[in-house]
PDB file of C-alpha atoms in Angstrom:
ATOM      1  CA  MET A   1       0.000   0.000   0.000  1.00  0.00           C
ATOM      2  CA  ALA A   2       2.776   2.417   0.904  1.00  0.00           C
ATOM      3  CA  SER A   3       4.324   2.209  -2.561  1.00  0.00           C
ATOM      4  CA  ARG A   4       1.323   4.025  -3.991  1.00  0.00           C
ATOM      5  CA  LEU A   5       1.997   7.127  -1.891  1.00  0.00           C
ATOM      6  CA  PRO A   6       5.040   9.252  -2.756  1.00  0.00           C
ATOM      7  CA  ASP A   7       7.131   9.869   0.334  1.00  0.00           C
ATOM      8  CA  GLN A   8       7.929  13.320  -1.065  1.00  0.00           C
ATOM      9  CA  ASN A   9       4.395  14.525  -0.244  1.00  0.00           C
ATOM     10  CA  PRO A  10       4.885  17.676   1.905  1.00  0.00           C
ATOM     11  CA  ASN A  11       1.764  16.883   3.940  1.00  0.00           C
ATOM     12  CA  PRO A  12       1.363  13.992   6.391  1.00  0.00           C
ATOM     13  CA  VAL A  13       0.014  10.760   4.916  1.00  0.00           C
ATOM     14  CA  PHE A  14      -0.864   7.677   6.968  1.00  0.00           C
ATOM     15  CA  ILE A  15      -2.344   4.272   6.318  1.00  0.00           C
ATOM     16  CA  VAL A  16      -4.116   2.477   9.134  1.00  0.00           C
ATOM     17  CA  ASP A  17      -4.772  -1.203   8.500  1.00  0.00           C
ATOM     18  CA  ALA A  18      -7.936  -3.069   9.406  1.00  0.00           C
ATOM     19  CA  ALA A  19      -6.452  -4.020  12.785  1.00  0.00           C
ATOM     20  CA  GLY A  20      -5.973  -0.356  13.680  1.00  0.00           C
ATOM     21  CA  ARG A  21      -2.189  -0.257  13.302  1.00  0.00           C
ATOM     22  CA  LEU A  22      -0.156   2.238  11.310  1.00  0.00           C
ATOM     23  CA  ALA A  23       0.899   0.396   8.169  1.00  0.00           C
ATOM     24  CA  TYR A  24       2.534   3.426   6.564  1.00  0.00           C
ATOM     25  CA  VAL A  25       3.685   6.902   7.587  1.00  0.00           C
ATOM     26  CA  ASN A  26       5.402   9.233   5.146  1.00  0.00           C
ATOM     27  CA  THR A  27       8.288  11.501   6.139  1.00  0.00           C
ATOM     28  CA  ALA A  28       6.040  14.531   6.757  1.00  0.00           C
ATOM     29  CA  GLY A  29       3.842  12.446   9.051  1.00  0.00           C
ATOM     30  CA  GLN A  30       6.602  11.098  11.289  1.00  0.00           C
ATOM     31  CA  PRO A  31       6.465  14.064  13.764  1.00  0.00           C
ATOM     32  CA  LEU A  32       2.750  13.344  14.273  1.00  0.00           C
ATOM     33  CA  ARG A  33       3.133   9.630  14.750  1.00  0.00           C
ATOM     34  CA  THR A  34       3.063   9.855  18.544  1.00  0.00           C
ATOM     35  CA  LEU A  35      -0.256  11.709  18.379  1.00  0.00           C
ATOM     36  CA  LEU A  36      -1.897   8.757  16.672  1.00  0.00           C
ATOM     37  CA  GLU A  37      -0.236   5.753  18.283  1.00  0.00           C
ATOM     38  CA  ARG A  38      -0.456   4.494  21.826  1.00  0.00           C
ATOM     39  CA  SER A  39       2.753   2.638  20.967  1.00  0.00           C
ATOM     40  CA  GLU A  40       4.125   0.849  17.929  1.00  0.00           C
ATOM     41  CA  ASP A  41       2.805  -2.447  19.278  1.00  0.00           C
ATOM     42  CA  GLU A  42      -0.628  -1.227  20.416  1.00  0.00           C
ATOM     43  CA  GLY A  43      -1.669   0.667  17.301  1.00  0.00           C
ATOM     44  CA  VAL A  44      -3.713   3.859  16.905  1.00  0.00           C
ATOM     45  CA  ARG A  45      -5.373   5.312  20.009  1.00  0.00           C
ATOM     46  CA  ALA A  46      -8.821   3.770  20.352  1.00  0.00           C
ATOM     47  CA  ASP A  47     -10.675   7.085  20.837  1.00  0.00           C
ATOM     48  CA  LEU A  48      -9.008   8.688  17.816  1.00  0.00           C
ATOM     49  CA  LEU A  49      -9.460   5.596  15.658  1.00  0.00           C
ATOM     50  CA  GLU A  50     -13.178   5.531  16.434  1.00  0.00           C
ATOM     51  CA  ARG A  51     -13.544   9.189  15.454  1.00  0.00           C
ATOM     52  CA  LEU A  52     -11.562   8.669  12.256  1.00  0.00           C
ATOM     53  CA  ARG A  53     -13.665   5.679  11.214  1.00  0.00           C
ATOM     54  CA  THR A  54     -16.880   7.600  11.905  1.00  0.00           C
ATOM     55  CA  VAL A  55     -15.694  10.612   9.921  1.00  0.00           C
ATOM     56  CA  ALA A  56     -14.553   8.367   7.058  1.00  0.00           C
ATOM     57  CA  VAL A  57     -18.173   7.269   6.646  1.00  0.00           C
ATOM     58  CA  ASP A  58     -19.849  10.646   7.138  1.00  0.00           C
ATOM     59  CA  GLY A  59     -17.160  12.800   5.496  1.00  0.00           C
ATOM     60  CA  GLY A  60     -15.067  15.528   7.111  1.00  0.00           C
ATOM     61  CA  ALA A  61     -11.915  15.682   9.183  1.00  0.00           C
ATOM     62  CA  VAL A  62     -10.637  15.265  12.736  1.00  0.00           C
ATOM     63  CA  ASP A  63      -8.559  18.092  14.197  1.00  0.00           C
ATOM     64  CA  VAL A  64      -5.546  17.289  16.376  1.00  0.00           C
ATOM     65  CA  SER A  65      -3.095  19.676  18.060  1.00  0.00           C
ATOM     66  CA  HIS A  66       0.668  19.447  17.706  1.00  0.00           C
ATOM     67  CA  GLU A  67       3.198  21.979  19.009  1.00  0.00           C
ATOM     68  CA  GLY A  68       0.734  24.866  18.835  1.00  0.00           C
ATOM     69  CA  ARG A  69      -0.521  23.927  15.360  1.00  0.00           C
ATOM     70  CA  THR A  70      -3.868  22.458  14.332  1.00  0.00           C
ATOM     71  CA  ILE A  71      -3.694  19.524  11.937  1.00  0.00           C
ATOM     72  CA  ALA A  72      -6.840  18.271  10.201  1.00  0.00           C
ATOM     73  CA  LEU A  73      -6.792  14.520   9.548  1.00  0.00           C
ATOM     74  CA  GLN A  74      -9.043  13.525   6.664  1.00  0.00           C
ATOM     75  CA  PRO A  75      -9.690   9.771   6.620  1.00  0.00           C
ATOM     76  CA  VAL A  76     -10.752   7.924   3.477  1.00  0.00           C
ATOM     77  CA  PRO A  77     -11.628   4.204   3.314  1.00  0.00           C
ATOM     78  CA  ASP A  78      -8.857   2.280   1.560  1.00  0.00           C
ATOM     79  CA  ARG A  79     -10.456   0.370  -1.293  1.00  0.00           C
ATOM     80  CA  GLY A  80      -7.543  -2.030  -1.338  1.00  0.00           C
ATOM     81  CA  GLU A  81      -8.232  -3.420   2.138  1.00  0.00           C
ATOM     82  CA  ALA A  82     -11.593  -3.621   3.896  1.00  0.00           C
ATOM     83  CA  GLY A  83     -11.517  -1.722   7.183  1.00  0.00           C
ATOM     84  CA  ALA A  84      -8.286   0.119   6.393  1.00  0.00           C
ATOM     85  CA  LEU A  85      -8.025   3.902   6.221  1.00  0.00           C
ATOM     86  CA  MET A  86      -5.905   6.280   4.217  1.00  0.00           C
ATOM     87  CA  ILE A  87      -5.462   9.486   6.222  1.00  0.00           C
ATOM     88  CA  TYR A  88      -4.334  12.801   4.765  1.00  0.00           C
ATOM     89  CA  GLY A  89      -3.168  15.567   7.108  1.00  0.00           C
ATOM     90  CA  ILE A  90      -3.078  19.295   6.461  1.00  0.00           C
ATOM     91  CA  ASP A  91      -2.089  22.235   8.664  1.00  0.00           C
ATOM     92  CA  VAL A  92      -5.286  24.252   9.216  1.00  0.00           C
ATOM     93  CA  THR A  93      -4.058  26.538  11.994  1.00  0.00           C
ATOM     94  CA  THR A  94      -4.651  29.684   9.948  1.00  0.00           C
ATOM     95  CA  VAL A  95      -7.975  28.417   8.626  1.00  0.00           C
ATOM     96  CA  ARG A  96      -9.282  27.762  12.126  1.00  0.00           C
ATOM     97  CA  ALA A  97      -8.146  31.216  13.244  1.00  0.00           C
ATOM     98  CA  VAL A  98     -10.015  32.816  10.345  1.00  0.00           C
ATOM     99  CA  GLU A  99     -13.103  30.771  11.192  1.00  0.00           C
ATOM    100  CA  GLN A 100     -13.108  31.808  14.854  1.00  0.00           C
ATOM    101  CA  PHE A 101     -12.402  35.530  14.607  1.00  0.00           C
ATOM    102  CA  PRO A 102     -15.758  36.698  13.178  1.00  0.00           C
ATOM    103  CA  ASP A 103     -17.671  35.386  16.199  1.00  0.00           C
ATOM    104  CA  SER A 104     -16.390  38.277  18.302  1.00  0.00           C
ATOM    105  CA  ASN A 105     -16.930  40.941  15.630  1.00  0.00           C
ATOM    106  CA  PRO A 106     -19.728  43.357  16.662  1.00  0.00           C
ATOM    107  CA  ASN A 107     -20.623  43.931  13.004  1.00  0.00           C
ATOM    108  CA  PRO A 108     -22.133  41.416  10.572  1.00  0.00           C
ATOM    109  CA  VAL A 109     -19.669  39.016   8.952  1.00  0.00           C
ATOM    110  CA  LEU A 110     -20.780  36.440   6.397  1.00  0.00           C
ATOM    111  CA  ARG A 111     -18.775  33.802   4.579  1.00  0.00           C
ATOM    112  CA  LEU A 112     -19.768  32.650   1.106  1.00  0.00           C
ATOM    113  CA  SER A 113     -18.546  29.959  -1.231  1.00  0.00           C
ATOM    114  CA  ARG A 114     -17.213  31.036  -4.605  1.00  0.00           C
ATOM    115  CA  ASN A 115     -20.673  30.451  -6.102  1.00  0.00           C
ATOM    116  CA  GLY A 116     -22.616  32.422  -3.485  1.00  0.00           C
ATOM    117  CA  ILE A 117     -23.681  29.762  -0.977  1.00  0.00           C
ATOM    118  CA  LEU A 118     -23.907  31.021   2.613  1.00  0.00           C
ATOM    119  CA  LEU A 119     -21.345  29.036   4.611  1.00  0.00           C
ATOM    120  CA  TYR A 120     -21.260  31.036   7.839  1.00  0.00           C
ATOM    121  CA  ALA A 121     -22.856  34.008   9.573  1.00  0.00           C
ATOM    122  CA  ASN A 122     -21.559  35.440  12.849  1.00  0.00           C
ATOM    123  CA  PRO A 123     -23.951  36.213  15.738  1.00  0.00           C
ATOM    124  CA  ALA A 124     -24.010  39.933  14.901  1.00  0.00           C
ATOM    125  CA  SER A 125     -25.416  39.170  11.449  1.00  0.00           C
ATOM    126  CA  SER A 126     -28.502  37.269  12.653  1.00  0.00           C
ATOM    127  CA  MET A 127     -30.904  40.168  11.984  1.00  0.00           C
ATOM    128  CA  LEU A 128     -29.372  40.831   8.566  1.00  0.00           C
ATOM    129  CA  VAL A 129     -29.514  37.190   7.488  1.00  0.00           C
ATOM    130  CA  ALA A 130     -33.075  36.750   8.756  1.00  0.00           C
ATOM    131  CA  GLY A 131     -34.180  39.915   6.971  1.00  0.00           C
ATOM    132  CA  LEU A 132     -32.625  38.753   3.720  1.00  0.00           C
ATOM    133  CA  GLY A 133     -34.141  35.290   4.036  1.00  0.00           C
ATOM    134  CA  GLY A 134     -30.730  33.646   3.908  1.00  0.00           C
ATOM    135  CA  VAL A 135     -30.245  30.024   4.927  1.00  0.00           C
ATOM    136  CA  ARG A 136     -26.892  28.491   5.785  1.00  0.00           C
ATOM    137  CA  GLY A 137     -25.864  25.939   3.181  1.00  0.00           C
ATOM    138  CA  GLU A 138     -28.009  27.535   0.477  1.00  0.00           C
ATOM    139  CA  LEU A 139     -27.523  30.150  -2.220  1.00  0.00           C
ATOM    140  CA  LEU A 140     -28.314  33.694  -1.092  1.00  0.00           C
ATOM    141  CA  PRO A 141     -31.845  34.622  -2.208  1.00  0.00           C
ATOM    142  CA  GLY A 142     -32.748  36.637  -5.288  1.00  0.00           C
ATOM    143  CA  ASP A 143     -29.884  38.199  -7.186  1.00  0.00           C
ATOM    144  CA  LEU A 144     -27.922  39.020  -4.019  1.00  0.00           C
ATOM    145  CA  ALA A 145     -25.308  36.308  -4.532  1.00  0.00           C
ATOM    146  CA  GLU A 146     -24.636  37.515  -8.067  1.00  0.00           C
ATOM    147  CA  ARG A 147     -24.410  41.156  -6.928  1.00  0.00           C
ATOM    148  CA  ILE A 148     -21.932  40.299  -4.179  1.00  0.00           C
ATOM    149  CA  LEU A 149     -19.786  38.181  -6.503  1.00  0.00           C
ATOM    150  CA  ARG A 150     -19.683  41.000  -9.071  1.00  0.00           C
ATOM    151  CA  ALA A 151     -18.784  43.526  -6.385  1.00  0.00           C
ATOM    152  CA  CYS A 152     -16.047  41.231  -5.084  1.00  0.00           C
ATOM    153  CA  ALA A 153     -14.488  40.990  -8.540  1.00  0.00           C
ATOM    154  CA  VAL A 154     -14.122  44.777  -8.848  1.00  0.00           C
ATOM    155  CA  GLY A 155     -13.578  45.733  -5.213  1.00  0.00           C
ATOM    156  CA  ALA A 156     -16.982  47.407  -4.832  1.00  0.00           C
ATOM    157  CA  THR A 157     -19.677  47.286  -2.149  1.00  0.00           C
ATOM    158  CA  VAL A 158     -23.339  46.266  -2.191  1.00  0.00           C
ATOM    159  CA  GLU A 159     -26.166  48.011  -0.342  1.00  0.00           C
ATOM    160  CA  VAL A 160     -29.146  45.992   0.892  1.00  0.00           C
ATOM    161  CA  GLU A 161     -32.171  46.550   3.104  1.00  0.00           C
ATOM    162  CA  ALA A 162     -33.191  43.995   5.715  1.00  0.00           C
ATOM    163  CA  ALA A 163     -35.317  44.108   8.867  1.00  0.00           C
ATOM    164  CA  ASN A 164     -35.924  47.871   8.461  1.00  0.00           C
ATOM    165  CA  HIS A 165     -32.181  48.538   8.365  1.00  0.00           C
ATOM    166  CA  ALA A 166     -29.846  49.451   5.532  1.00  0.00           C
ATOM    167  CA  TYR A 167     -26.496  47.681   5.238  1.00  0.00           C
ATOM    168  CA  GLU A 168     -23.387  48.157   3.171  1.00  0.00           C
ATOM    169  CA  LEU A 169     -21.716  44.838   2.347  1.00  0.00           C
ATOM    170  CA  LYS A 170     -18.021  44.703   1.498  1.00  0.00           C
ATOM    171  CA  PRO A 171     -16.976  41.343  -0.019  1.00  0.00           C
ATOM    172  CA  VAL A 172     -13.330  40.297   0.303  1.00  0.00           C
ATOM    173  CA  ASP A 173     -11.991  37.298  -1.559  1.00  0.00           C
ATOM    174  CA  VAL A 174      -9.845  34.900   0.501  1.00  0.00           C
ATOM    175  CA  PRO A 175      -8.194  32.873  -2.281  1.00  0.00           C
ATOM    176  CA  ALA A 176      -6.042  30.781   0.053  1.00  0.00           C
ATOM    177  CA  PHE A 177      -9.173  29.168   1.484  1.00  0.00           C
ATOM    178  CA  GLU A 178     -11.461  29.531  -1.554  1.00  0.00           C
ATOM    179  CA  PHE A 179     -14.219  31.516   0.119  1.00  0.00           C
ATOM    180  CA  ILE A 180     -15.406  35.113   0.320  1.00  0.00           C
ATOM    181  CA  ASN A 181     -15.789  37.054   3.557  1.00  0.00           C
ATOM    182  CA  VAL A 182     -18.517  39.707   3.516  1.00  0.00           C
ATOM    183  CA  TYR A 183     -18.216  42.499   6.075  1.00  0.00           C
ATOM    184  CA  GLY A 184     -21.432  44.370   6.826  1.00  0.00           C
ATOM    185  CA  THR A 185     -21.971  47.896   8.166  1.00  0.00           C
ATOM    186  CA  ASP A 186     -25.333  49.283   9.294  1.00  0.00           C
ATOM    187  CA  ILE A 187     -25.758  52.497   7.281  1.00  0.00           C
ATOM    188  CA  SER A 188     -29.343  53.258   8.341  1.00  0.00           C
ATOM    189  CA  ALA A 189     -28.308  56.434  10.183  1.00  0.00           C
ATOM    190  CA  ARG A 190     -26.135  57.561   7.277  1.00  0.00           C
ATOM    191  CA  ARG A 191     -29.011  57.118   4.842  1.00  0.00           C
ATOM    192  CA  ALA A 192     -31.387  59.026   7.098  1.00  0.00           C
ATOM    193  CA  MET A 193     -28.907  61.903   7.290  1.00  0.00           C
ATOM    194  CA  THR A 194     -28.617  62.130   3.511  1.00  0.00           C
ATOM    195  CA  LYS A 195     -32.293  61.631   2.619  1.00  0.00           C
ATOM    196  CA  LEU A 196     -34.472  63.205   5.281  1.00  0.00           C
ATOM    197  CA  PRO A 197     -33.216  66.835   5.517  1.00  0.00           C
ATOM    198  CA  ASP A 198     -34.937  67.904   2.292  1.00  0.00           C
ATOM    199  CA  GLN A 199     -38.302  67.075   3.859  1.00  0.00           C
ATOM    200  CA  ASN A 200     -37.580  68.784   7.150  1.00  0.00           C
ATOM    201  CA  PRO A 201     -39.626  72.016   7.536  1.00  0.00           C
ATOM    202  CA  ASN A 202     -36.865  73.472   9.693  1.00  0.00           C
ATOM    203  CA  PRO A 203     -33.433  74.629   8.512  1.00  0.00           C
ATOM    204  CA  VAL A 204     -30.817  71.861   8.268  1.00  0.00           C
ATOM    205  CA  LEU A 205     -27.192  72.694   7.469  1.00  0.00           C
ATOM    206  CA  ARG A 206     -24.167  70.445   7.079  1.00  0.00           C
ATOM    207  CA  PHE A 207     -20.583  71.638   7.541  1.00  0.00           C
ATOM    208  CA  THR A 208     -17.116  70.146   7.272  1.00  0.00           C
ATOM    209  CA  PRO A 209     -15.017  70.105  10.487  1.00  0.00           C
ATOM    210  CA  ASN A 210     -13.296  73.331   9.310  1.00  0.00           C
ATOM    211  CA  GLY A 211     -16.593  75.169   8.835  1.00  0.00           C
ATOM    212  CA  GLU A 212     -17.157  74.821   5.080  1.00  0.00           C
ATOM    213  CA  LEU A 213     -20.862  74.641   4.224  1.00  0.00           C
ATOM    214  CA  LEU A 214     -21.621  71.376   2.429  1.00  0.00           C
ATOM    215  CA  TYR A 215     -25.409  71.369   2.394  1.00  0.00           C
ATOM    216  CA  ALA A 216     -28.462  73.489   3.203  1.00  0.00           C
ATOM    217  CA  ASN A 217     -31.983  72.140   2.867  1.00  0.00           C
ATOM    218  CA  ALA A 218     -34.848  74.096   1.302  1.00  0.00           C
TER     219      ALA A 218
END
C-alpha cells in the first residue's frame, strides 16, 4: 500500500490497516506519529481511531493539536483493504483562526462559497440574514449572490435593506481558502442623514469640520 503514496508529499500521509495499526507513515507524518499511536505495538489510540472511522463514513476531518498547530486529519476508506483507512493531514491553523475571529466581531460578517452559498454568519449578522431570508448551506436569495460576486471581482460594495435597516456589504476574496468574507456595516443612520433633511420644515445645514458649508436644505 505504501508504494502508492510518494514519500515526497509535503503533507502527512498515513495508512491504518484493518487491525488499527499504522501500516505506513510518510516523512512529513513522522512528527505526528506519537499523536496517533499508543505505541508501535498497540496501534492507533482507540478514541481517535473511532472518530476517524466515523468521519470516514460521514465525510469531514478530525482536528488534532501538535506543538501549537492544528492539523486536520481527513480519513478515506482504503479500497484495497476492507476496514483500512488512508489518512491525509493538512495544517489548518490559519484556517481555524479565520473561522473563529468573526464570532467576536460586533458587526455582521458572512462567509460565502465562490458560487454564493452562505457558509457562515456570525452572531451579529442574525438580523441581517433573517431579513434577507438567507439560509446556511443555500444560495443567497434573489440576485444578491450575483451582486456580491460582481462587487467582489471589482472591489466594490453592495447596499441591501433587511429588517428595516440598511447595510453596506463589502466582499473580500480569501483565495487561500477559496471563500469570500462579507463584512457588513449598518448604514441606516447615514441614509437618514442624507435623505431626510430635504423634507424637514426646519433649517438643516451640514458643515465640514473646518466650517465649510456642504449642504443646506430648502
